[in-house]
Coordinates of C-alpha atoms in Angstrom, one line a residue:
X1015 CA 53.4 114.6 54.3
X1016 CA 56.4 114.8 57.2
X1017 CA 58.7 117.6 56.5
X1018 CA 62.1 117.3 55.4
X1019 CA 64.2 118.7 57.7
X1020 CA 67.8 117.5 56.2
X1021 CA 71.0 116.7 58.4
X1022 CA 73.3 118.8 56.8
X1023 CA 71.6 122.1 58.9
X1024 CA 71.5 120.1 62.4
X1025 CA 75.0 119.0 62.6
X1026 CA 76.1 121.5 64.6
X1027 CA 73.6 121.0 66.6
X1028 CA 74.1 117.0 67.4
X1029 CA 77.7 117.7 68.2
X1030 CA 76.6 120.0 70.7
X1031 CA 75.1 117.1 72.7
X1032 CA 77.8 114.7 73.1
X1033 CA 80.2 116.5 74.7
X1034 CA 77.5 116.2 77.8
X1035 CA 77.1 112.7 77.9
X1036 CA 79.8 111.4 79.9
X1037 CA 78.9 110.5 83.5
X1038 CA 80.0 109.0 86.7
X1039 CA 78.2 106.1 86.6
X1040 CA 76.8 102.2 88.8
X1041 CA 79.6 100.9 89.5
X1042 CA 83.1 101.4 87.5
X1043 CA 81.4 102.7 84.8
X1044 CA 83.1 106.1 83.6
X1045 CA 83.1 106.9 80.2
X1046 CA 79.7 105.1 78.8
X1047 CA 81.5 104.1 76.1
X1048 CA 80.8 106.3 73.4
X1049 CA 81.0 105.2 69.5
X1050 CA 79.1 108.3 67.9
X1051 CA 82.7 109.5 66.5
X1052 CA 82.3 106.5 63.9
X1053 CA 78.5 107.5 63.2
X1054 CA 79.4 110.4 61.7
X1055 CA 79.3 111.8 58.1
X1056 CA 82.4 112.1 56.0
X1057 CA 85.7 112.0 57.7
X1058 CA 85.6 113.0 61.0
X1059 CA 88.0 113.2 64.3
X1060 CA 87.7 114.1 67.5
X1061 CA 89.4 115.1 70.9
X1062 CA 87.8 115.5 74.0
X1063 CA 89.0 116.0 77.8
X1064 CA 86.9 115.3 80.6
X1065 CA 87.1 116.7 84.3
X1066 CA 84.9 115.2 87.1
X1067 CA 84.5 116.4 90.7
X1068 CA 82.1 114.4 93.2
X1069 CA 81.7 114.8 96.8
X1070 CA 80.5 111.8 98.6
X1071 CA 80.7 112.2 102.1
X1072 CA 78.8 110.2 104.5
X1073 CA 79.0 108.9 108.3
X1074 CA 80.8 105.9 109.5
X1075 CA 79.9 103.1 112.0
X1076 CA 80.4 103.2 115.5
X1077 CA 79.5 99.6 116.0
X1078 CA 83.2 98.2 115.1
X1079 CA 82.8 94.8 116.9
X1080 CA 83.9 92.1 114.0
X1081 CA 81.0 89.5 114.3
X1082 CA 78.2 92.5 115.0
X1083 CA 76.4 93.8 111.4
X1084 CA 74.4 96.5 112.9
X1085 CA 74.6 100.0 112.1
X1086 CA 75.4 102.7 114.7
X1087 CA 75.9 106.4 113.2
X1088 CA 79.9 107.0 114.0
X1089 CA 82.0 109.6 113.3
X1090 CA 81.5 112.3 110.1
X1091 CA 83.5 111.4 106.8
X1092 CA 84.7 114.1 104.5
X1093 CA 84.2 113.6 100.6
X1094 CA 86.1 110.6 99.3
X1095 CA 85.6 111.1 95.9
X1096 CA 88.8 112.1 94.3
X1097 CA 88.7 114.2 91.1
X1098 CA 90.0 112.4 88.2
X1099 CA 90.5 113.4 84.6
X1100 CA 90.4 111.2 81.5
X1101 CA 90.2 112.1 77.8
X1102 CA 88.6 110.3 74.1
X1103 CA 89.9 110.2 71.2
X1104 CA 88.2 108.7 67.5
X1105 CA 88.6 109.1 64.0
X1106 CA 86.8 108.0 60.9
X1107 CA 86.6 107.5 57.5
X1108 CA 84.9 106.5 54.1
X1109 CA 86.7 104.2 52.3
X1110 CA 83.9 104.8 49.6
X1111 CA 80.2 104.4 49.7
X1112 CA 79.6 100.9 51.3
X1113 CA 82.5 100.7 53.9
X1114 CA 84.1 103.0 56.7
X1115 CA 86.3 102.1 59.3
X1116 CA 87.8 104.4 62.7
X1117 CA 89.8 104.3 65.4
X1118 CA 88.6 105.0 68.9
X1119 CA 90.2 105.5 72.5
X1120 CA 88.5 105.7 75.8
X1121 CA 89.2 105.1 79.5
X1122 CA 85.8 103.0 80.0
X1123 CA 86.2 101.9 83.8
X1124 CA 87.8 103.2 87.0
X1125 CA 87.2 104.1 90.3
X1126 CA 89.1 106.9 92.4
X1127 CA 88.2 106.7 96.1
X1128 CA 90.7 108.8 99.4
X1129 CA 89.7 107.9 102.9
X1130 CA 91.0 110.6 105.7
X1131 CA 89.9 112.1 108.6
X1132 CA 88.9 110.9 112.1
X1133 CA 86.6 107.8 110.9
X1134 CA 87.1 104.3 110.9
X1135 CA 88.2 104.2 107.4
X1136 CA 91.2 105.7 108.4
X1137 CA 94.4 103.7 110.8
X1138 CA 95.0 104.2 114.0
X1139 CA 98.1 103.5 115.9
X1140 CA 96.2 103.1 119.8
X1141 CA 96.3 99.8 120.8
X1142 CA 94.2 99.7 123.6
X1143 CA 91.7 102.3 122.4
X1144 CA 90.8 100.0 119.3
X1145 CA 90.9 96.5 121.3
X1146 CA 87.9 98.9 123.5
X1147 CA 86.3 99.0 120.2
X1148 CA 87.0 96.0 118.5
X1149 CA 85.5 94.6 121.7
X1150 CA 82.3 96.7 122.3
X1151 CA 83.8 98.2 125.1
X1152 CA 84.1 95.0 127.2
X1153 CA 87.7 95.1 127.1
X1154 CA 90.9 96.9 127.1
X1155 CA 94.8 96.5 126.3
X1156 CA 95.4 95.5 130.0
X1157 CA 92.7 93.4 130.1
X1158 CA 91.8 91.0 126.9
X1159 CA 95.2 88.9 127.5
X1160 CA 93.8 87.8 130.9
X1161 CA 90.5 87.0 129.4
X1162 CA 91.6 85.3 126.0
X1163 CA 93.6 83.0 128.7
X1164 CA 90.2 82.3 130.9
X1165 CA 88.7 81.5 128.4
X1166 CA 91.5 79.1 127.1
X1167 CA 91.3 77.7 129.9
X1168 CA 87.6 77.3 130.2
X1169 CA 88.0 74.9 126.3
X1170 CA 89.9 72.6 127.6
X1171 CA 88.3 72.3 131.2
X1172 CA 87.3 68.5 130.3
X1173 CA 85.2 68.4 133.5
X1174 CA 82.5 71.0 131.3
X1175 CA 79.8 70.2 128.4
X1176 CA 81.4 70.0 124.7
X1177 CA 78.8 73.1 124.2
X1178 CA 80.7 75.2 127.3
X1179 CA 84.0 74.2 125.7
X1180 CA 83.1 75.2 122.4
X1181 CA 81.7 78.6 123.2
X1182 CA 84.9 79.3 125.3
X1183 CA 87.1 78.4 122.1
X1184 CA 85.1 80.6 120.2
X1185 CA 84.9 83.5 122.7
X1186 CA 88.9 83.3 123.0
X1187 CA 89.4 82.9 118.8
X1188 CA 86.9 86.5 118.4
X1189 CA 89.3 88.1 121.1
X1190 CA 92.1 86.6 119.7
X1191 CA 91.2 88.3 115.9
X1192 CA 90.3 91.4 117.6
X1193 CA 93.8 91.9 119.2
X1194 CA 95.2 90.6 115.7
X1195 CA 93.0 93.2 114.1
X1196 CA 94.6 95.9 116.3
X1197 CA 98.1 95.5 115.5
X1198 CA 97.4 95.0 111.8
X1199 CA 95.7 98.7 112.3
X1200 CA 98.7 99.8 114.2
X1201 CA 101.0 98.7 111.0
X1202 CA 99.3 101.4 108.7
X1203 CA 99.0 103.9 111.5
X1204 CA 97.9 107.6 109.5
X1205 CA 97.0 105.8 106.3
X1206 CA 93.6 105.9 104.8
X1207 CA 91.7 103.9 102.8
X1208 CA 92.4 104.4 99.1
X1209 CA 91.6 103.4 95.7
X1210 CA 92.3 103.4 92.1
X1211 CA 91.2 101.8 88.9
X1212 CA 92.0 102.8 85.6
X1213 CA 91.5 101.0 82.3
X1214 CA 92.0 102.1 78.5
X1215 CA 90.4 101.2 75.2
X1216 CA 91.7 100.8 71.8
X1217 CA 88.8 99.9 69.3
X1218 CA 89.3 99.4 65.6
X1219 CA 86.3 99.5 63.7
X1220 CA 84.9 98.5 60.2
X1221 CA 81.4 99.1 58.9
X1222 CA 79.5 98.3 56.1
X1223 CA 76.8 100.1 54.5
X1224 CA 73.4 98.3 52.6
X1225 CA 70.1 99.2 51.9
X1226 CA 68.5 101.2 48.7
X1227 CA 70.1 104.6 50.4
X1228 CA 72.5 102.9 52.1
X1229 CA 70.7 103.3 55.2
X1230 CA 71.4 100.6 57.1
X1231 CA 74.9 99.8 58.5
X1232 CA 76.6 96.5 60.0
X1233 CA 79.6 97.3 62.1
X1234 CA 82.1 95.7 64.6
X1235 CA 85.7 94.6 65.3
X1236 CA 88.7 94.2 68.2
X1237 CA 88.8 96.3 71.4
X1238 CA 92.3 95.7 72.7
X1239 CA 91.8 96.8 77.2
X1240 CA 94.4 98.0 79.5
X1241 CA 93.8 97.5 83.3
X1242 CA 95.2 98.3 86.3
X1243 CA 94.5 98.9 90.1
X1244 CA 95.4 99.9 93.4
X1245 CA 93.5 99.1 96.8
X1246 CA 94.2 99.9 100.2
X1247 CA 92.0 98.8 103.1
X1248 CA 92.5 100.9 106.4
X1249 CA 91.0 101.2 109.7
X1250 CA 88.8 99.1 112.1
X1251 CA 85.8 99.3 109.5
X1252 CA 86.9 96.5 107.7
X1253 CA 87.8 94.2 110.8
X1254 CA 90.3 91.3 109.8
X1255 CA 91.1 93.0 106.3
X1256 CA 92.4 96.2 107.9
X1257 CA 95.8 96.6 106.2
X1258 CA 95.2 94.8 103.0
X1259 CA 97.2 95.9 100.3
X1260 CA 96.6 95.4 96.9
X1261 CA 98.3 96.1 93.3
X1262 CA 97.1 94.5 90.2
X1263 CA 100.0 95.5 87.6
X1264 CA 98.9 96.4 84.5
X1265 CA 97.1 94.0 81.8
X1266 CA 95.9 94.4 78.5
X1267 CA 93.6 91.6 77.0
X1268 CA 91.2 91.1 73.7
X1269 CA 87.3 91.6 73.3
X1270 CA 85.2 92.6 70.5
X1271 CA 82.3 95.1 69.5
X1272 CA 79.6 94.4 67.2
X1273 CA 76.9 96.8 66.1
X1274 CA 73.9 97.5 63.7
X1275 CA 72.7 101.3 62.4
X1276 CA 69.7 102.8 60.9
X1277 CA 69.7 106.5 59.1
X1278 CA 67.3 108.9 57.3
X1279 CA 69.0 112.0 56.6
X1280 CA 65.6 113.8 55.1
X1281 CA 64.9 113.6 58.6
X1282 CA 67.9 114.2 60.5
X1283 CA 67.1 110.6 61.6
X1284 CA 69.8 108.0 63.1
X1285 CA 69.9 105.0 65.4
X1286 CA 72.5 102.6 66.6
X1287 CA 72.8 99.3 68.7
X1288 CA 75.7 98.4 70.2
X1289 CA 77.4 95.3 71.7
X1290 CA 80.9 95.4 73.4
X1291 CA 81.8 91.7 74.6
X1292 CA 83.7 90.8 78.4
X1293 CA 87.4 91.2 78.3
X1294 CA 89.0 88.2 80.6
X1295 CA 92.2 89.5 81.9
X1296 CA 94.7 87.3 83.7
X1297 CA 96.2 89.9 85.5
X1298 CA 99.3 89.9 88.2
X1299 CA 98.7 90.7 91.6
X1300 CA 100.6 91.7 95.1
X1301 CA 98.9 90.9 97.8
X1302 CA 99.7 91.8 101.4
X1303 CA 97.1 90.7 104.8
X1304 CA 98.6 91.4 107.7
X1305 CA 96.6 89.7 109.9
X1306 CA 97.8 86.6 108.4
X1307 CA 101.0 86.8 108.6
X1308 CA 100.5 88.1 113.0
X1309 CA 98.1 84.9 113.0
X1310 CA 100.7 83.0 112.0
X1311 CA 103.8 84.3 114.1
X1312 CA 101.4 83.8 117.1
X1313 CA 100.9 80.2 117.0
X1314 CA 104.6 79.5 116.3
X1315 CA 106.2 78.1 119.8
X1316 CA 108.0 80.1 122.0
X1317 CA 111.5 78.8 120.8
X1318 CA 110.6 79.4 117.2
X1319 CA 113.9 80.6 115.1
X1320 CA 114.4 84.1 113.3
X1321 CA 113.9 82.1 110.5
X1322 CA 110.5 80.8 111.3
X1323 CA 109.0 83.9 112.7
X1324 CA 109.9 85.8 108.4
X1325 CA 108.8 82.9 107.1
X1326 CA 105.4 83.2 109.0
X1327 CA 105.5 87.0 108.3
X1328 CA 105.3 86.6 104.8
X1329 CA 102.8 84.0 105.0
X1330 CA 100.5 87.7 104.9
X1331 CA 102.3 87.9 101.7
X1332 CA 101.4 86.6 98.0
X1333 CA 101.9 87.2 94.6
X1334 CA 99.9 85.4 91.9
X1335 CA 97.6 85.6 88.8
X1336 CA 94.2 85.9 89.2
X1337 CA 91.4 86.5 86.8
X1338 CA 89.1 89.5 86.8
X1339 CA 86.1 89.9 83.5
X1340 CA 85.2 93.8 82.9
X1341 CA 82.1 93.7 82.2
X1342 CA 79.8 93.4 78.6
X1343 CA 77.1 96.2 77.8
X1344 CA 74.8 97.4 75.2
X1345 CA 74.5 101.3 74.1
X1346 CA 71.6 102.3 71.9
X1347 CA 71.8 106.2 70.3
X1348 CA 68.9 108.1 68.6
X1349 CA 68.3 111.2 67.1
X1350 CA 65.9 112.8 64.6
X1351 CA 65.3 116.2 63.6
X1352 CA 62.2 117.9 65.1
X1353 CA 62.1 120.8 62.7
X1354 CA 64.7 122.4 60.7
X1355 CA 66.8 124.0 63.5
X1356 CA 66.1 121.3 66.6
X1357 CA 67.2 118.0 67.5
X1358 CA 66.0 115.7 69.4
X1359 CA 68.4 112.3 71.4
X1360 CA 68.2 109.7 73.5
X1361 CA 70.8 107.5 74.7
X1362 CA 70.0 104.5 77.0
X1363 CA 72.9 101.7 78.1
X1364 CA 72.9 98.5 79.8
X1365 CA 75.6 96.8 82.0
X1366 CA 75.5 93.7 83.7
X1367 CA 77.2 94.7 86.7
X1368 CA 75.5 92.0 88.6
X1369 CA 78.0 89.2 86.9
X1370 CA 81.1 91.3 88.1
X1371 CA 83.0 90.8 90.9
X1372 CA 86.8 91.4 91.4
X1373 CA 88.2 88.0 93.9
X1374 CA 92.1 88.6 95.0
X1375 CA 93.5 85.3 95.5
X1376 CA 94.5 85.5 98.9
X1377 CA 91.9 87.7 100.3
X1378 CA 89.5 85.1 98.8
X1379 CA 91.6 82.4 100.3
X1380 CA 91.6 83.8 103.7
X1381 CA 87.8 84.4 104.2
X1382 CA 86.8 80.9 103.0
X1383 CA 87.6 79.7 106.5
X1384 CA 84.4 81.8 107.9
X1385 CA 82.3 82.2 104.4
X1386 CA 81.9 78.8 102.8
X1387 CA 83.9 77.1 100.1
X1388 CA 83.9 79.8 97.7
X1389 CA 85.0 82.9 100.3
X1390 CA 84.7 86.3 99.8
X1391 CA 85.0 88.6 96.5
X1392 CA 86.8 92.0 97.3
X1393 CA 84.3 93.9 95.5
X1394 CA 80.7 93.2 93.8
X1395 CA 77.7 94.5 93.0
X1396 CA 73.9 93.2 93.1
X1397 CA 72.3 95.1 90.5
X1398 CA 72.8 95.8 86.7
X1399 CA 72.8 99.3 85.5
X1400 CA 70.3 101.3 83.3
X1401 CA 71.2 104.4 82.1
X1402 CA 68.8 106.6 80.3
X1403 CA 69.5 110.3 79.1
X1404 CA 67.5 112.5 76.7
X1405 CA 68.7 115.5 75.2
X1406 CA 67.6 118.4 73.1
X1407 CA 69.9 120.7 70.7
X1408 CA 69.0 124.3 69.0
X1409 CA 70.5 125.8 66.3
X1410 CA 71.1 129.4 67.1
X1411 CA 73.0 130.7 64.0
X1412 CA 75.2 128.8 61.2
X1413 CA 78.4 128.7 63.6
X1414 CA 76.7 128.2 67.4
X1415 CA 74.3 125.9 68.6
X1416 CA 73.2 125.1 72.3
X1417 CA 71.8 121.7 74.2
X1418 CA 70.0 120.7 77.3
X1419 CA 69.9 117.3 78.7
X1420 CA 68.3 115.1 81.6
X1421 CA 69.6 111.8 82.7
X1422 CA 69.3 109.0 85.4
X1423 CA 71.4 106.4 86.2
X1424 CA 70.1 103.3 88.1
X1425 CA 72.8 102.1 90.4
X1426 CA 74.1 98.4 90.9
X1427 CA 72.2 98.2 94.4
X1428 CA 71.9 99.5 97.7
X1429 CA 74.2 99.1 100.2
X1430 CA 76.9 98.4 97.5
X1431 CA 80.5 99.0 98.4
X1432 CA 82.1 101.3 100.7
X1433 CA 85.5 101.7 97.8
X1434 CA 82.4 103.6 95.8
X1435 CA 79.2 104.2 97.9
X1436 CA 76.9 106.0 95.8
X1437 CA 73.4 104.4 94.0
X1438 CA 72.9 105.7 90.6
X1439 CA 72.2 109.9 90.2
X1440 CA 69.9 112.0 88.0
X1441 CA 71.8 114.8 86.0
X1442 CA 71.1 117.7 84.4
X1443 CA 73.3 119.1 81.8
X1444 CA 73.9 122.0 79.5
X1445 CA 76.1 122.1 76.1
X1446 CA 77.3 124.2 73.0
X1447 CA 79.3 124.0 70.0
X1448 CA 80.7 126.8 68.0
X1449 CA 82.1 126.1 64.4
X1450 CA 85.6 128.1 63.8
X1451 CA 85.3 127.3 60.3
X1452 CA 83.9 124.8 57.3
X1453 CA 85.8 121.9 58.8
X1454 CA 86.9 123.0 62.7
X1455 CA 84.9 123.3 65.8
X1456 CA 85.1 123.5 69.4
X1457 CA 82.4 122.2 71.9
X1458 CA 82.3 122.7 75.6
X1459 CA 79.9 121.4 78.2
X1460 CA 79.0 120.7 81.4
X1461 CA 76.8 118.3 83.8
X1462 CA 75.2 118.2 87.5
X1463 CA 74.7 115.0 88.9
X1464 CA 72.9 114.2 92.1
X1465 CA 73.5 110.8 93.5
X1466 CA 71.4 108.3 95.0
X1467 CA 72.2 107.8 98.8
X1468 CA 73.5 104.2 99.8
X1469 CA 75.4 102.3 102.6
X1470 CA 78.8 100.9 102.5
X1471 CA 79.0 97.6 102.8
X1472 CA 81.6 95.1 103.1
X1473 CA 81.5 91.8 101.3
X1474 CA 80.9 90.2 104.7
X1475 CA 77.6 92.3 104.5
X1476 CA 78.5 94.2 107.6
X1477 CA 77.1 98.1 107.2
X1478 CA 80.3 100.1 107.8
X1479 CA 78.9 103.1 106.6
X1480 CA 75.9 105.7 105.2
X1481 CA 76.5 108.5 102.5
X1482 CA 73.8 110.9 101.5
X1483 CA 72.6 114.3 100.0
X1484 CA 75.9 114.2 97.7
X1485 CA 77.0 115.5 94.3
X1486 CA 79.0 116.4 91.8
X1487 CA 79.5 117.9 88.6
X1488 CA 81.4 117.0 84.9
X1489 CA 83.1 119.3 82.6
X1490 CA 84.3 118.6 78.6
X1491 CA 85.7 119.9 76.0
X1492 CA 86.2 118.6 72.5
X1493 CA 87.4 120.1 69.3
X1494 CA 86.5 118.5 66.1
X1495 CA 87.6 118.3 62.5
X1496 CA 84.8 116.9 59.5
X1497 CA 85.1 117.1 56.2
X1498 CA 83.1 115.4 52.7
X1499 CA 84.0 112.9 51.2
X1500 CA 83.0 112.2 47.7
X1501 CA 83.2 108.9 45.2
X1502 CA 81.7 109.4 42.4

């Protein structure tokens, strides 16, 4: 006959674990989305702060020519990661034996990324010096006027073959963007490339209990999203969209969360499946490109009007609505007792990451001219995520218990954008909770993540850069009220 090991004596020791299983995750996966509050026994609430630190430092490319996808090791790029902080709340109740609802709050996705340094990822205000690079070398300051005008020239020499013509018209246009590219540079002189992302989560939850023992639970309801961003593209490393400027002002939208759950307290044994739907936002959005707005001054005619040359200015210009789907997932949670004092996990989550992509109106607009019908998406990713961790938790004494954990993270692909260049991780982490008294506790814990190296890429698919051998770490805290409830 299988022991009994009862759940009553390994509580401690399953709150222990989930202060460690937060992570920095494929792509703008942050808080993994944890709904273990509502799992609990009785009424229960929680508040816990999280701190992570990665450095992701790499080498950029020396090959800067537009048109030219090759990688060439460049110059050294100190960690762009910036630390961020976030925190999650949840509380939950019994209404009696068959139904329980709660309240949770996360910060689900976000990216922090800080470009400086002597890379390409960072503007320069040298004309000349970044026309020599824009051009391979071939040309200078002083020099790529006269050619762009040979070349002219050459197109509409009607004395030559329609192929001559046509490669001198597109010889003149790449010299053309390369000088446009340098002066859109020169606008954001000493600014580096930077971005944010931060969203929040509201979920309301009711669950119903059913079964002989009431071991099997039915759960779901609204998850009201607020999302916002920030993006900044700097430097020759992304060619025509150096200077882009992005804000998406803040947007909450509707989703929903559905979920099924399985226990056997004899055993210390639970499970959950999770769903969490998209959330469509139709967010607003400031864009700014400059090299449309020089493109556009530059083929006005040499008597154009004040008036003409601002209006063509702020044809680089544009705000609009544009639609951007955070992405569904799935999160399944086990535990079971493994004698009277131990505890046993496993967490594992799925993310389509593949389906996401985040398509600024006028950046998309802009590269449709060179990349089909459909253009460009800012940022995408060609993989979906799995995330696997298993843990183990001891209890040492009534009031302290310890846990270990191990985890990997798959990545969305490699190369996969240079505003987050990092493929998955493995982790290692450590965690322990101490009870103050029958109902309080604090819990404190901390995890090591090594990440996957990967290449920045644009979404032209031009290799602008290669990270590897980097790390980070994640630290928590939560403290923690439970209590009975009884009905009878």
């Amino acid at each position: 006959m299988r022991p009994t090991f009862h759940l009553k004596p390994l509580v401690i020791a399953a709150a222990a674990l989930s202060i460690a299983s937060v992570s920095h995750a494929a792509g703008l996966d942050r808080s993994g989305q944890d709904i273990t509050a509502f799992l609990q026994d009785g009424l229960y609430a929680e508040a816990v702060y999280t701190y992570i630190d990665a450095d992701v430092s790499g080498y950029d490319s020396a090959n800067n020519v537009p048109n030219s996808n090759g990688y060439v090791q460049g110059n050294k790029i100190g960690d762009i990661a910036e630390s961020y902080d976030f925190f999650r709340y949840g509380v939950k109740a019994d209404i009696n034996d068959t139904f329980s609802v709660g309240i949770l709050y996360d910060e689900p996705f976000g990216a922090a990324a800080d470009y400086s340094g002597d890379n390409n990822f960072v503007a320069k205000g040298d004309l000349n010096s970044s026309i020599t690079k824009l051009t391979g070398g071939k040309f200078n300051g002083a020099t790529v006027g006269t050619e762009i005008a040979r070349l002219t020239g050459i197109a509409k020499d009607t004395t030559l073959t329609p192929q001559q013509r046509a490669a001198a018209a597109a010889g003149a246009t790449n010299l053309s963007t390369a000088v446009g590219i340098a002066r859109a540079e020169a606008g954001t002189a000493g600014e580096g490339t930077n971005v944010e992302v931060r969203s929040e989560n509201i979920t309301a939850i009711l669950g119903a209990k059913f079964g002989a023992n009431k071991e099997f639970q039915v759960y779901g309801g609204p998850v009201a999203q607020r999302l916002q961003a920030d993006v900044k593209l700097r430097g020759l490393a992304y060619g025509p969209a150096s200077g882009y400027t992005a804000h998406v002002t803040p947007d909450q939208d509707y989703g929903w969360l559905a979920g099924v759950s399985y226990s056997k307290p004899e055993i210390a044994l639970k499970a959950a499946l999770t769903y969490r739907s998209e959330i469509d936002h139709n967010a607003k959005i400031s864009e700014s490109y400059p090299i449309v707005g020089i493109g556009a001054v530059g083929r006005l005619p040499a008597d154009a009007t004040p008036a003409q040359i601002a209006a063509a200015a702020a044809s680089g210009n544009r705000n609009s609505v544009f639609e951007v789907t955070t992405p569904q997932s799935v999160n399944f949670d086990f535990q079971t007792g493994i004698n009277k004092t131990t505890l046993a996990t496993a967490k594992v989550r799925w993310v389509p990451w593949s389906d996401f992509a985040i398509v600024p109106p006028l950046y998309n607009d802009v590269s449709k001219g060179s990349y089909g019908p459909d253009g460009l998406a800012l940022v995408g990713y060609d993989d979906d995520q799995w995330q696997v961790e298993l843990g183990m938790a001891k209890r040492l004494s009534p009031a302290l218990a310890l846990s270990g954990t191990v985890g990997w993270d798959s990545g969305a692909g490699d190369p996969t954008t240079s505003l987050g260049p990092v493929d998955g991780y493995y982790s290692a982490g450590l965690g322990a909770k101490y009870n103050l008294n029958e109902n309080w506790a604090v819990s404190a814990g901390g995890k090591y993540l090594w990440f996957g190296d990967a290449k920045g890429q644009l979404p032209t698919k031009k290799i602008v850069g290669d990270f590897q051998d980097n790390d980070g770490y994640i630290l928590g805290v939560k403290l923690s009220y439970q209590a009975k409830q009884n009905f009878n």
